[in-house]
Amino acid sequence: MRVLVVEDERRLALALRLGLAAEGFTVDLAHDGLSGLARAMDQPYDVIVLDIMLPGLNGYRVCSRLRASGSDVGILMLTAKDGEWDEAEALDTGADDYLSKPFSFVVLVARLRALARRIGSRAPRRTVLGDLVVDSAARTCTRADAVIPLTPREFAILDHLARRAGEAVSKREILDAVWDGAPDGDPNTVEVHVSALRRKIDTPYGRAAVQTVRGAGYRLAADGG
C-alpha cells in the first residue's frame, strides 16, 4: 500500500514513515499543505494521512481541493484537535476517517488497512493487462479469451495484484487483503497460492505476468507479459 503522510512535525512524520514501512507500507512525506497537495495530485496513493494544522495550506483545504479535482484517494485526517465540530468539518470536506493525537500506532495501522479495503472496493471493476482480463465484479479471469478457473483465494490474490498492476505488493499486504489481516497468517501460504496462480494464468501460455520482486513481494506486469 502506498501512503502519503502530510505532517509538519518532522519527528512524528519520520516516526510514522519508519513504523509504517516496517508494516509493509511504501511511505512518502510532505511537511506542509502546498507540497502535500502537489504530491497527492502528481502521484497515485492508496491513502493519505493528513494533518489538519499545516503551514501554507491547512488539511481541510488540501482535502477539499483534492475532492474538487475528482480524486477519490482515501484520506485519514490526523490532528491534535478533538471534538465533534473538528471531526464533522473533516468529514464534510471529504475525509474518510479521523484520528486525534495522541493516538495508538496499532489503531492507525488498522484504520489505514480498513480504509484501503474500502477504497479498493471503489476501484475499476475490470482490469485489462495485455491478453489477461480480470473482472472483479464477475469474478472471472480470462487469458487470450479463454476462461481460467481459479479458486476464490487465487482470484482474490490476482484481483488485488491487478488493482495495483505494475507495483510491488508485499506478502503482508496480500495477507491483510485476502486473509482479512489474520494475525497468525503465514507468508509461506501466500507463496503457495501465488505458485498455483502462476501455473494457471502464466505457464500454459508461456507468460510470466506474476513476477517476484526480491525483498518486496509480487508484481503483476502492467503489460501482462
Tab-separated table of C-alpha atoms in Angstrom:
chain	number	residue	atom	x	y	z
A	1	MET	CA	0.000	0.000	0.000
A	2	ARG	CA	1.359	3.427	-0.936
A	3	VAL	CA	0.802	6.116	1.707
A	4	LEU	CA	1.474	9.850	1.748
A	5	VAL	CA	1.964	11.347	5.222
A	6	VAL	CA	1.447	15.127	5.321
A	7	GLU	CA	2.667	16.183	8.763
A	8	ASP	CA	4.653	19.288	9.768
A	9	GLU	CA	6.016	17.759	12.986
A	10	ARG	CA	9.107	16.249	11.405
A	11	ARG	CA	9.949	13.853	14.223
A	12	LEU	CA	6.431	12.469	14.176
A	13	ALA	CA	6.465	12.260	10.376
A	14	LEU	CA	9.748	10.325	10.426
A	15	ALA	CA	8.475	8.004	13.155
A	16	LEU	CA	5.339	7.317	11.104
A	17	ARG	CA	7.389	6.601	7.991
A	18	LEU	CA	9.638	4.163	9.842
A	19	GLY	CA	6.745	2.446	11.601
A	20	LEU	CA	4.557	2.163	8.516
A	21	ALA	CA	7.475	0.938	6.400
A	22	ALA	CA	8.041	-1.819	8.963
A	23	GLU	CA	4.390	-2.817	8.437
A	24	GLY	CA	4.934	-3.174	4.691
A	25	PHE	CA	3.705	0.243	3.534
A	26	THR	CA	5.505	2.408	0.981
A	27	VAL	CA	5.612	5.883	2.542
A	28	ASP	CA	6.298	9.388	1.191
A	29	LEU	CA	6.432	12.501	3.356
A	30	ALA	CA	5.399	16.123	2.944
A	31	HIS	CA	5.727	18.763	5.668
A	32	ASP	CA	3.306	21.481	4.529
A	33	GLY	CA	-0.053	21.675	2.848
A	34	LEU	CA	1.079	23.008	-0.512
A	35	SER	CA	3.751	20.354	-1.084
A	36	GLY	CA	1.395	17.693	0.217
A	37	LEU	CA	-1.290	18.757	-2.245
A	38	ALA	CA	1.230	18.817	-5.097
A	39	ARG	CA	2.429	15.293	-4.284
A	40	ALA	CA	-1.114	13.988	-3.935
A	41	MET	CA	-2.100	15.484	-7.299
A	42	ASP	CA	1.016	14.176	-9.043
A	43	GLN	CA	1.416	10.654	-7.623
A	44	PRO	CA	-1.016	7.728	-7.139
A	45	TYR	CA	-1.523	6.968	-3.439
A	46	ASP	CA	-3.853	4.491	-1.787
A	47	VAL	CA	-4.238	6.530	1.407
A	48	ILE	CA	-3.176	9.969	2.676
A	49	VAL	CA	-2.560	10.629	6.369
A	50	LEU	CA	-3.290	14.346	6.531
A	51	ASP	CA	-2.642	16.611	9.493
A	52	ILE	CA	-5.128	19.475	9.840
A	53	MET	CA	-2.853	22.171	11.290
A	54	LEU	CA	-0.357	22.583	8.423
A	55	PRO	CA	1.669	25.595	7.260
A	56	GLY	CA	0.850	27.038	3.849
A	57	LEU	CA	-2.469	25.295	3.400
A	58	ASN	CA	-4.389	23.565	6.162
A	59	GLY	CA	-5.580	19.981	5.913
A	60	TYR	CA	-9.204	20.945	5.371
A	61	ARG	CA	-8.279	22.911	2.248
A	62	VAL	CA	-5.938	20.213	0.970
A	63	CYS	CA	-8.747	17.689	1.333
A	64	SER	CA	-11.390	19.860	-0.322
A	65	ARG	CA	-9.106	20.669	-3.273
A	66	LEU	CA	-8.338	17.007	-3.806
A	67	ARG	CA	-12.028	16.158	-3.821
A	68	ALA	CA	-12.794	19.082	-6.143
A	69	SER	CA	-10.194	17.697	-8.565
A	70	GLY	CA	-12.045	14.380	-8.653
A	71	SER	CA	-9.568	12.432	-6.520
A	72	ASP	CA	-11.073	9.523	-4.577
A	73	VAL	CA	-7.882	8.682	-2.650
A	74	GLY	CA	-8.505	7.526	0.922
A	75	ILE	CA	-7.920	10.381	3.389
A	76	LEU	CA	-7.416	9.952	7.128
A	77	MET	CA	-7.257	13.276	8.991
A	78	LEU	CA	-4.721	13.430	11.819
A	79	THR	CA	-4.829	16.321	14.277
A	80	ALA	CA	-4.046	17.466	17.792
A	81	LYS	CA	-7.572	18.817	17.977
A	82	ASP	CA	-10.523	16.837	19.224
A	83	GLY	CA	-14.195	17.498	19.471
A	84	GLU	CA	-17.204	16.801	17.339
A	85	TRP	CA	-17.024	20.060	15.359
A	86	ASP	CA	-13.494	19.356	14.118
A	87	GLU	CA	-14.442	15.810	13.209
A	88	ALA	CA	-17.566	16.995	11.414
A	89	GLU	CA	-15.602	19.580	9.416
A	90	ALA	CA	-13.005	16.980	8.419
A	91	LEU	CA	-15.697	14.613	7.160
A	92	ASP	CA	-17.654	17.406	5.475
A	93	THR	CA	-14.598	18.417	3.429
A	94	GLY	CA	-14.254	14.864	2.126
A	95	ALA	CA	-12.121	12.939	4.620
A	96	ASP	CA	-12.892	9.249	5.028
A	97	ASP	CA	-11.698	8.894	8.621
A	98	TYR	CA	-10.391	10.938	11.547
A	99	LEU	CA	-7.892	10.238	14.337
A	100	SER	CA	-6.870	12.586	17.149
A	101	LYS	CA	-3.389	12.936	18.648
A	102	PRO	CA	-2.119	11.308	20.744
A	103	PHE	CA	-3.085	8.105	19.007
A	104	SER	CA	-2.257	4.428	19.114
A	105	PHE	CA	0.014	3.392	16.245
A	106	VAL	CA	-1.698	-0.020	16.187
A	107	VAL	CA	-5.071	1.686	15.733
A	108	LEU	CA	-3.666	3.926	12.983
A	109	VAL	CA	-2.374	0.918	11.034
A	110	ALA	CA	-5.676	-0.924	11.444
A	111	ARG	CA	-7.638	2.086	10.229
A	112	LEU	CA	-5.355	2.582	7.231
A	113	ARG	CA	-5.791	-1.043	6.194
A	114	ALA	CA	-9.552	-0.886	6.670
A	115	LEU	CA	-9.679	2.361	4.677
A	116	ALA	CA	-7.588	0.858	1.872
A	117	ARG	CA	-10.008	-2.082	1.662
A	118	ARG	CA	-12.996	0.273	1.419
A	119	ILE	CA	-11.304	2.431	-1.211
A	120	GLY	CA	-10.230	-0.676	-3.108
A	121	SER	CA	-13.848	-1.722	-3.433
A	122	ARG	CA	-14.469	1.507	-5.384
A	123	ALA	CA	-11.660	0.786	-7.838
A	124	PRO	CA	-12.344	-0.009	-11.514
A	125	ARG	CA	-14.038	-3.401	-11.702
A	126	ARG	CA	-12.333	-4.655	-14.887
A	127	THR	CA	-8.583	-4.660	-15.425
A	128	VAL	CA	-7.050	-5.423	-18.837
A	129	LEU	CA	-3.349	-6.306	-18.937
A	130	GLY	CA	-2.414	-7.368	-22.427
A	131	ASP	CA	-4.441	-10.526	-23.135
A	132	LEU	CA	-5.169	-11.043	-19.434
A	133	VAL	CA	-8.526	-9.707	-18.243
A	134	VAL	CA	-9.520	-9.630	-14.567
A	135	ASP	CA	-13.184	-8.820	-13.963
A	136	SER	CA	-13.658	-8.019	-10.281
A	137	ALA	CA	-17.439	-7.745	-10.459
A	138	ALA	CA	-17.978	-11.016	-12.316
A	139	ARG	CA	-15.020	-12.626	-10.508
A	140	THR	CA	-13.692	-14.072	-13.744
A	141	CYS	CA	-10.250	-14.286	-15.305
A	142	THR	CA	-9.538	-14.789	-19.000
A	143	ARG	CA	-6.307	-15.083	-20.951
A	144	ALA	CA	-6.463	-14.808	-24.765
A	145	ASP	CA	-10.276	-15.103	-24.483
A	146	ALA	CA	-10.017	-18.422	-22.625
A	147	VAL	CA	-11.734	-18.581	-19.232
A	148	ILE	CA	-9.300	-19.682	-16.489
A	149	PRO	CA	-10.908	-21.382	-13.471
A	150	LEU	CA	-9.460	-20.066	-10.202
A	151	THR	CA	-10.209	-20.860	-6.580
A	152	PRO	CA	-11.737	-17.986	-4.576
A	153	ARG	CA	-8.406	-17.375	-2.815
A	154	GLU	CA	-6.416	-17.424	-6.066
A	155	PHE	CA	-8.818	-14.969	-7.650
A	156	ALA	CA	-8.668	-12.680	-4.604
A	157	ILE	CA	-4.864	-12.566	-4.862
A	158	LEU	CA	-4.980	-11.909	-8.616
A	159	ASP	CA	-7.624	-9.230	-8.159
A	160	HIS	CA	-5.543	-7.483	-5.505
A	161	LEU	CA	-2.438	-7.562	-7.706
A	162	ALA	CA	-4.467	-6.334	-10.687
A	163	ARG	CA	-5.684	-3.313	-8.740
A	164	ARG	CA	-2.006	-2.457	-8.116
A	165	ALA	CA	-0.749	-3.530	-11.567
A	166	GLY	CA	2.896	-2.627	-12.096
A	167	GLU	CA	3.551	-2.081	-8.366
A	168	ALA	CA	5.323	-4.348	-5.895
A	169	VAL	CA	2.856	-5.719	-3.339
A	170	SER	CA	4.210	-7.289	-0.152
A	171	LYS	CA	3.165	-10.680	1.180
A	172	ARG	CA	1.986	-8.941	4.338
A	173	GLU	CA	-0.335	-6.704	2.336
A	174	ILE	CA	-1.707	-9.694	0.435
A	175	LEU	CA	-2.350	-11.468	3.755
A	176	ASP	CA	-4.137	-8.376	5.067
A	177	ALA	CA	-6.294	-8.025	1.957
A	178	VAL	CA	-7.057	-11.658	1.152
A	179	TRP	CA	-6.951	-13.294	4.584
A	180	ASP	CA	-8.570	-10.268	6.306
A	181	GLY	CA	-5.438	-9.414	8.248
A	182	ALA	CA	-5.303	-12.695	10.163
A	183	PRO	CA	-2.618	-12.104	12.825
A	184	ASP	CA	-1.318	-15.656	12.515
A	185	GLY	CA	-1.172	-15.553	8.712
A	186	ASP	CA	1.888	-17.310	7.294
A	187	PRO	CA	3.647	-15.572	4.359
A	188	ASN	CA	4.520	-19.035	3.050
A	189	THR	CA	0.802	-19.536	2.432
A	190	VAL	CA	0.920	-16.616	0.011
A	191	GLU	CA	3.828	-18.256	-1.849
A	192	VAL	CA	1.881	-21.492	-2.256
A	193	HIS	CA	-1.176	-19.722	-3.657
A	194	VAL	CA	0.878	-17.486	-5.959
A	195	SER	CA	2.666	-20.553	-7.357
A	196	ALA	CA	-0.703	-22.170	-8.072
A	197	LEU	CA	-1.900	-18.946	-9.699
A	198	ARG	CA	1.142	-18.855	-11.983
A	199	ARG	CA	0.547	-22.430	-13.082
A	200	LYS	CA	-2.918	-21.416	-14.249
A	201	ILE	CA	-2.560	-17.949	-15.777
A	202	ASP	CA	1.075	-17.918	-16.948
A	203	THR	CA	2.713	-21.305	-17.523
A	204	PRO	CA	0.235	-22.716	-20.090
A	205	TYR	CA	0.529	-19.526	-22.122
A	206	GLY	CA	4.287	-19.078	-21.924
A	207	ARG	CA	3.857	-15.872	-19.946
A	208	ALA	CA	5.371	-14.504	-16.738
A	209	ALA	CA	2.927	-11.803	-15.651
A	210	VAL	CA	3.127	-12.616	-11.926
A	211	GLN	CA	6.647	-11.531	-11.052
A	212	THR	CA	8.631	-11.926	-7.836
A	213	VAL	CA	10.181	-8.677	-6.604
A	214	ARG	CA	13.066	-9.726	-4.396
A	215	GLY	CA	12.627	-8.448	-0.853
A	216	ALA	CA	9.372	-6.693	-1.718
A	217	GLY	CA	6.767	-9.275	-2.733
A	218	TYR	CA	4.992	-9.710	-6.062
A	219	ARG	CA	4.057	-7.594	-9.038
A	220	LEU	CA	1.581	-8.172	-11.863
A	221	ALA	CA	3.329	-6.926	-15.001
A	222	ALA	CA	1.458	-3.926	-16.373
A	223	ASP	CA	1.671	-5.244	-19.934
A	224	GLY	CA	0.630	-8.744	-18.927
A	225	GLY	CA	3.826	-10.206	-20.289
